[in-house]
Amino acid sequence: MFRRIGNAAVRHPIWTIAAWLIAAVAIVATAPSLPSSSDESSFLPKSYESIKAADLQEKAFPSAFTPSAIALYQRTDGGKLTAADQQDVARITSELGKKNIDQVQRVVSGQPSEDGRYALTLIQMDSKNAGQPKQADAAKVLREDVKELAKGTDLEVKLGGSAAQALDQQDSSKRGEALIGIGTFAIILVTLLIIFRAPILAVLPLVLIGVVSAIANGLIAYATKLFDLQANSSISSILIVVLFGVGTDYFLFLMFRYRERLRAGDEPKQAMVNAVDRVGEAIASAAGAVIIAFFALVLSTLGFLKQMGPALAIAVAATLVAGLTLIPAVVSLIGPKVFWPSKSWQREPENARFAALGRGVQRRPALTAVASGLVLLALSLGTLGYKATFDLASGSMPKTKESMVVQDEMQKAYSAGAAAPTDVYLSSTDGKPLDKSAFATYANKLGAVDGVASARMTQVNKAGTTADFTVTLKYEASTDKAIDAVSRVRDVAHSDAPEGTEALVGGMSSIYKDIDTAVNHDYKTVFPVAAALIMVILGLLLRSVVAPWYLIASVGLGFGATLGATVWVFQEGVGHSGLMFMLPVIMYLFVVAIGTDYNILMIARLREEAREGREPREAAGMALRHAGPTVAAAGFILAATFATMMLAGNSLLTEMGFAVSSGIAIAAFVMAMFFTPSLTALIGHAAWWPGHGDRTVELPTGPKADSNGRGIAPGEDMETPAHDPAGRGR
């Protein structure tokens, strides 16, 4: 199949390129814009208690005041607010309300801080558009207007709250995307120049993957709109890295084999056909593993991950098709001139380092397996200290952003939980009015919960069937202590609800609690499903039921090592209270799926060597010698491109960039190069049971045949026989 695909692309390169360009123009011109949401509650399905509570609040208290933006005032000299300052705050609040800014529904004064140094203006916006770009736009106008109104006073004013956080997150994401894009381009360009010393070859993947990126983004926008998926601003940054990182990987897989076939004496076009034929199955299997792993995210209960999975799967699928059609077409059109001005492609270097590594694995596979396994196990010990944090807003932007400064100052000036109080909604089950005499006792029980600063009944709906009890926690909403406290509040709210009533607990801490529950659900469903599907891919590729087990086990060890290293660096080293809650899920899928690419490439080459009659240990050594340079180059580029995410300036992408880049480095330089080939050498022929994929392929005695034992059609170039070292590119 892959030979036919290669033939079609190479024999008709102009038509292949034209088809891609037409598709790119058509999709980009007609694709809808990609929506974006930063509202944490939108990540959860309607079945969770915090979402039920939010829905109840909208029905029972449609005019309830829930601030989307908060203006925080303090004197420029840091002293207590004077009577004149308080008058200025009242004036600014009044004038701000008269401006009729889009999305703004009410503007009221808030309570001053106990120390008298801070005052607030609370701004309510349309709850239906929470987290949407239009509220970020409104926050931008509010920030400009409130600062303008404060000119000429002794007040310094900053705008915070969820709408302001959405604005700052949006700005931070744009800056992060630009830095990631520039860093990714620079790394790919410089690395390819060093490897091939050919400017055309260095620039080519950037141009081609740029075309693929445009098509992929358009297809993702279509899918997002068609299936009503949630989008998040962080996805764009991840997509840049996935498209260019994975795309460059597949480009390298193909170009290394193309160069090898040219050195073997193949005619240029036939060299590309043979390259696609030889490495196409490995590329398709690697991409298949990644696509399946990403699609497993649709089983997630979090909207953010549900959207990310199909988006990344679409991107990788487009990259795979390009790797098998567009890249071969363009390179075959250019021919060997693609390596200009370097002439090193004409001769095979000694590859002394990888040959030596191969000999080491061949001679001492047990020592290699134990040593590399111990490295993975040692790093995995760090997972014992893993903690999660749920503050997605502060994790998505630097602490210096204005909304983050407001959040930190409010935690110091007010009760830590005052900025995001918890609400307990008590409703009658029979539709009759609630017994108000029970309110005081119920509020006292809520207030007595460990971790609660205060609890009081604040309002009852017009029908008298639902009451709102505002519970202020002692801790900031996203902390572990707040999530534990809200769990205790839920227990008391449910168990001590008066007879004939039921309680729902809402608010940000309740949302974070449900997100924690959802993530734990994902660990038990997404992880096993992704692993099982990847094992199926490996089984089909290798025609074995043995190899997939130790391959996926090695990747699992790689995941543990990656998470452990990330815990040590960020929790123990940098001092983060925890890692972002979705990081292990994302890390698992990237490390397992993309890390499997290198295992697939190495094991496929090992099988190829074994089929030529080599014993397991020799086959492992030769596989490392020949596939090692490809894995090293691809692993370095992909790890380095993911590392550019650390330039974004926020903890979410910094942690993600470090985790995924280190995971890929472990997958390439520990698993694929040492652990996998040494284990395969130790297991021997049993690794290929029951398909015996390592059996020598007998060459037919009649018609002319290639080195894989396939008959060659008249006029088709024959590859150099397997016993000829030159034909193997050695």
PDB file of C-alpha atoms in Angstrom, residues 230-329:
ATOM      1  CA  GLN A 230     -15.370  23.998  24.055  1.00  0.00           C
ATOM      2  CA  ALA A 231     -12.220  25.802  23.005  1.00  0.00           C
ATOM      3  CA  ASN A 232      -9.458  27.275  25.127  1.00  0.00           C
ATOM      4  CA  SER A 233      -6.761  29.791  24.294  1.00  0.00           C
ATOM      5  CA  SER A 234      -3.989  27.379  25.360  1.00  0.00           C
ATOM      6  CA  ILE A 235      -4.891  24.971  22.535  1.00  0.00           C
ATOM      7  CA  SER A 236      -3.455  27.273  19.844  1.00  0.00           C
ATOM      8  CA  SER A 237      -0.041  27.241  21.524  1.00  0.00           C
ATOM      9  CA  ILE A 238      -0.099  23.452  21.851  1.00  0.00           C
ATOM     10  CA  LEU A 239      -1.172  23.059  18.209  1.00  0.00           C
ATOM     11  CA  ILE A 240       1.826  25.045  16.957  1.00  0.00           C
ATOM     12  CA  VAL A 241       4.204  22.721  18.756  1.00  0.00           C
ATOM     13  CA  VAL A 242       2.380  19.507  17.801  1.00  0.00           C
ATOM     14  CA  LEU A 243       2.135  20.380  14.107  1.00  0.00           C
ATOM     15  CA  PHE A 244       5.712  21.528  13.656  1.00  0.00           C
ATOM     16  CA  GLY A 245       7.242  19.073  16.122  1.00  0.00           C
ATOM     17  CA  VAL A 246       5.471  15.944  14.883  1.00  0.00           C
ATOM     18  CA  GLY A 247       5.600  17.125  11.262  1.00  0.00           C
ATOM     19  CA  THR A 248       9.361  17.556  11.468  1.00  0.00           C
ATOM     20  CA  ASP A 249       9.641  14.092  13.025  1.00  0.00           C
ATOM     21  CA  TYR A 250       7.893  12.477  10.071  1.00  0.00           C
ATOM     22  CA  PHE A 251       9.925  14.626   7.666  1.00  0.00           C
ATOM     23  CA  LEU A 252      13.138  13.347   9.283  1.00  0.00           C
ATOM     24  CA  PHE A 253      11.975   9.721   9.259  1.00  0.00           C
ATOM     25  CA  LEU A 254      11.405  10.031   5.502  1.00  0.00           C
ATOM     26  CA  MET A 255      14.503  12.081   4.614  1.00  0.00           C
ATOM     27  CA  PHE A 256      16.941   9.834   6.480  1.00  0.00           C
ATOM     28  CA  ARG A 257      15.603   6.820   4.570  1.00  0.00           C
ATOM     29  CA  TYR A 258      15.521   8.766   1.272  1.00  0.00           C
ATOM     30  CA  ARG A 259      19.189   9.665   1.740  1.00  0.00           C
ATOM     31  CA  GLU A 260      19.973   6.063   2.588  1.00  0.00           C
ATOM     32  CA  ARG A 261      18.358   4.848  -0.646  1.00  0.00           C
ATOM     33  CA  LEU A 262      20.239   7.455  -2.698  1.00  0.00           C
ATOM     34  CA  ARG A 263      23.494   6.230  -1.165  1.00  0.00           C
ATOM     35  CA  ALA A 264      22.459   2.700  -2.104  1.00  0.00           C
ATOM     36  CA  GLY A 265      22.411   3.796  -5.754  1.00  0.00           C
ATOM     37  CA  ASP A 266      18.679   4.195  -6.362  1.00  0.00           C
ATOM     38  CA  GLU A 267      17.515   6.586  -9.051  1.00  0.00           C
ATOM     39  CA  PRO A 268      16.218   9.746  -7.228  1.00  0.00           C
ATOM     40  CA  LYS A 269      12.497   9.265  -7.839  1.00  0.00           C
ATOM     41  CA  GLN A 270      12.702   5.567  -7.107  1.00  0.00           C
ATOM     42  CA  ALA A 271      14.685   6.355  -3.960  1.00  0.00           C
ATOM     43  CA  MET A 272      11.710   8.352  -2.664  1.00  0.00           C
ATOM     44  CA  VAL A 273       9.242   5.612  -3.613  1.00  0.00           C
ATOM     45  CA  ASN A 274      11.410   3.063  -1.797  1.00  0.00           C
ATOM     46  CA  ALA A 275      11.739   5.416   1.192  1.00  0.00           C
ATOM     47  CA  VAL A 276       7.956   5.772   1.494  1.00  0.00           C
ATOM     48  CA  ASP A 277       7.598   2.005   1.095  1.00  0.00           C
ATOM     49  CA  ARG A 278      10.206   1.217   3.776  1.00  0.00           C
ATOM     50  CA  VAL A 279       9.319   3.834   6.409  1.00  0.00           C
ATOM     51  CA  GLY A 280       5.665   4.501   5.541  1.00  0.00           C
ATOM     52  CA  GLU A 281       4.348   1.735   7.763  1.00  0.00           C
ATOM     53  CA  ALA A 282       6.350   3.016  10.740  1.00  0.00           C
ATOM     54  CA  ILE A 283       5.152   6.602  10.166  1.00  0.00           C
ATOM     55  CA  ALA A 284       1.533   5.492   9.747  1.00  0.00           C
ATOM     56  CA  SER A 285       1.683   3.295  12.852  1.00  0.00           C
ATOM     57  CA  ALA A 286       3.333   6.055  14.881  1.00  0.00           C
ATOM     58  CA  ALA A 287       0.744   8.589  13.733  1.00  0.00           C
ATOM     59  CA  GLY A 288      -2.029   6.070  14.355  1.00  0.00           C
ATOM     60  CA  ALA A 289      -0.884   5.630  17.949  1.00  0.00           C
ATOM     61  CA  VAL A 290      -0.844   9.403  18.468  1.00  0.00           C
ATOM     62  CA  ILE A 291      -4.244   9.907  16.832  1.00  0.00           C
ATOM     63  CA  ILE A 292      -5.874   7.137  18.853  1.00  0.00           C
ATOM     64  CA  ALA A 293      -4.362   8.414  22.091  1.00  0.00           C
ATOM     65  CA  PHE A 294      -5.606  11.933  21.397  1.00  0.00           C
ATOM     66  CA  PHE A 295      -9.060  10.710  20.419  1.00  0.00           C
ATOM     67  CA  ALA A 296      -9.215   8.869  23.745  1.00  0.00           C
ATOM     68  CA  LEU A 297      -9.611  12.326  25.291  1.00  0.00           C
ATOM     69  CA  VAL A 298     -13.229  12.412  24.079  1.00  0.00           C
ATOM     70  CA  LEU A 299     -13.864  10.066  27.021  1.00  0.00           C
ATOM     71  CA  SER A 300     -12.780  12.853  29.362  1.00  0.00           C
ATOM     72  CA  THR A 301     -15.425  14.635  31.407  1.00  0.00           C
ATOM     73  CA  LEU A 302     -13.613  17.972  31.034  1.00  0.00           C
ATOM     74  CA  GLY A 303     -14.712  20.145  28.111  1.00  0.00           C
ATOM     75  CA  PHE A 304     -11.174  21.503  27.683  1.00  0.00           C
ATOM     76  CA  LEU A 305      -9.737  18.029  27.125  1.00  0.00           C
ATOM     77  CA  LYS A 306     -12.724  16.865  25.062  1.00  0.00           C
ATOM     78  CA  GLN A 307     -11.975  19.631  22.572  1.00  0.00           C
ATOM     79  CA  MET A 308      -8.199  19.211  22.726  1.00  0.00           C
ATOM     80  CA  GLY A 309      -8.326  15.508  21.830  1.00  0.00           C
ATOM     81  CA  PRO A 310     -10.086  15.752  18.455  1.00  0.00           C
ATOM     82  CA  ALA A 311      -8.204  18.963  17.624  1.00  0.00           C
ATOM     83  CA  LEU A 312      -4.792  17.371  18.099  1.00  0.00           C
ATOM     84  CA  ALA A 313      -5.909  14.150  16.392  1.00  0.00           C
ATOM     85  CA  ILE A 314      -7.002  16.155  13.322  1.00  0.00           C
ATOM     86  CA  ALA A 315      -3.659  17.972  13.304  1.00  0.00           C
ATOM     87  CA  VAL A 316      -1.654  14.729  13.427  1.00  0.00           C
ATOM     88  CA  ALA A 317      -3.864  13.069  10.773  1.00  0.00           C
ATOM     89  CA  ALA A 318      -3.261  15.999   8.412  1.00  0.00           C
ATOM     90  CA  THR A 319       0.476  15.777   9.152  1.00  0.00           C
ATOM     91  CA  LEU A 320       0.474  12.039   8.406  1.00  0.00           C
ATOM     92  CA  VAL A 321      -1.191  12.506   5.010  1.00  0.00           C
ATOM     93  CA  ALA A 322       1.296  15.271   4.210  1.00  0.00           C
ATOM     94  CA  GLY A 323       4.196  13.044   5.245  1.00  0.00           C
ATOM     95  CA  LEU A 324       3.116  10.326   2.813  1.00  0.00           C
ATOM     96  CA  THR A 325       2.090  12.556  -0.113  1.00  0.00           C
ATOM     97  CA  LEU A 326       3.058  16.252  -0.008  1.00  0.00           C
ATOM     98  CA  ILE A 327       6.617  15.845   1.277  1.00  0.00           C
ATOM     99  CA  PRO A 328       7.515  13.011  -1.143  1.00  0.00           C
ATOM    100  CA  ALA A 329       6.017  14.997  -4.050  1.00  0.00           C
TER     101      ALA A 329
END
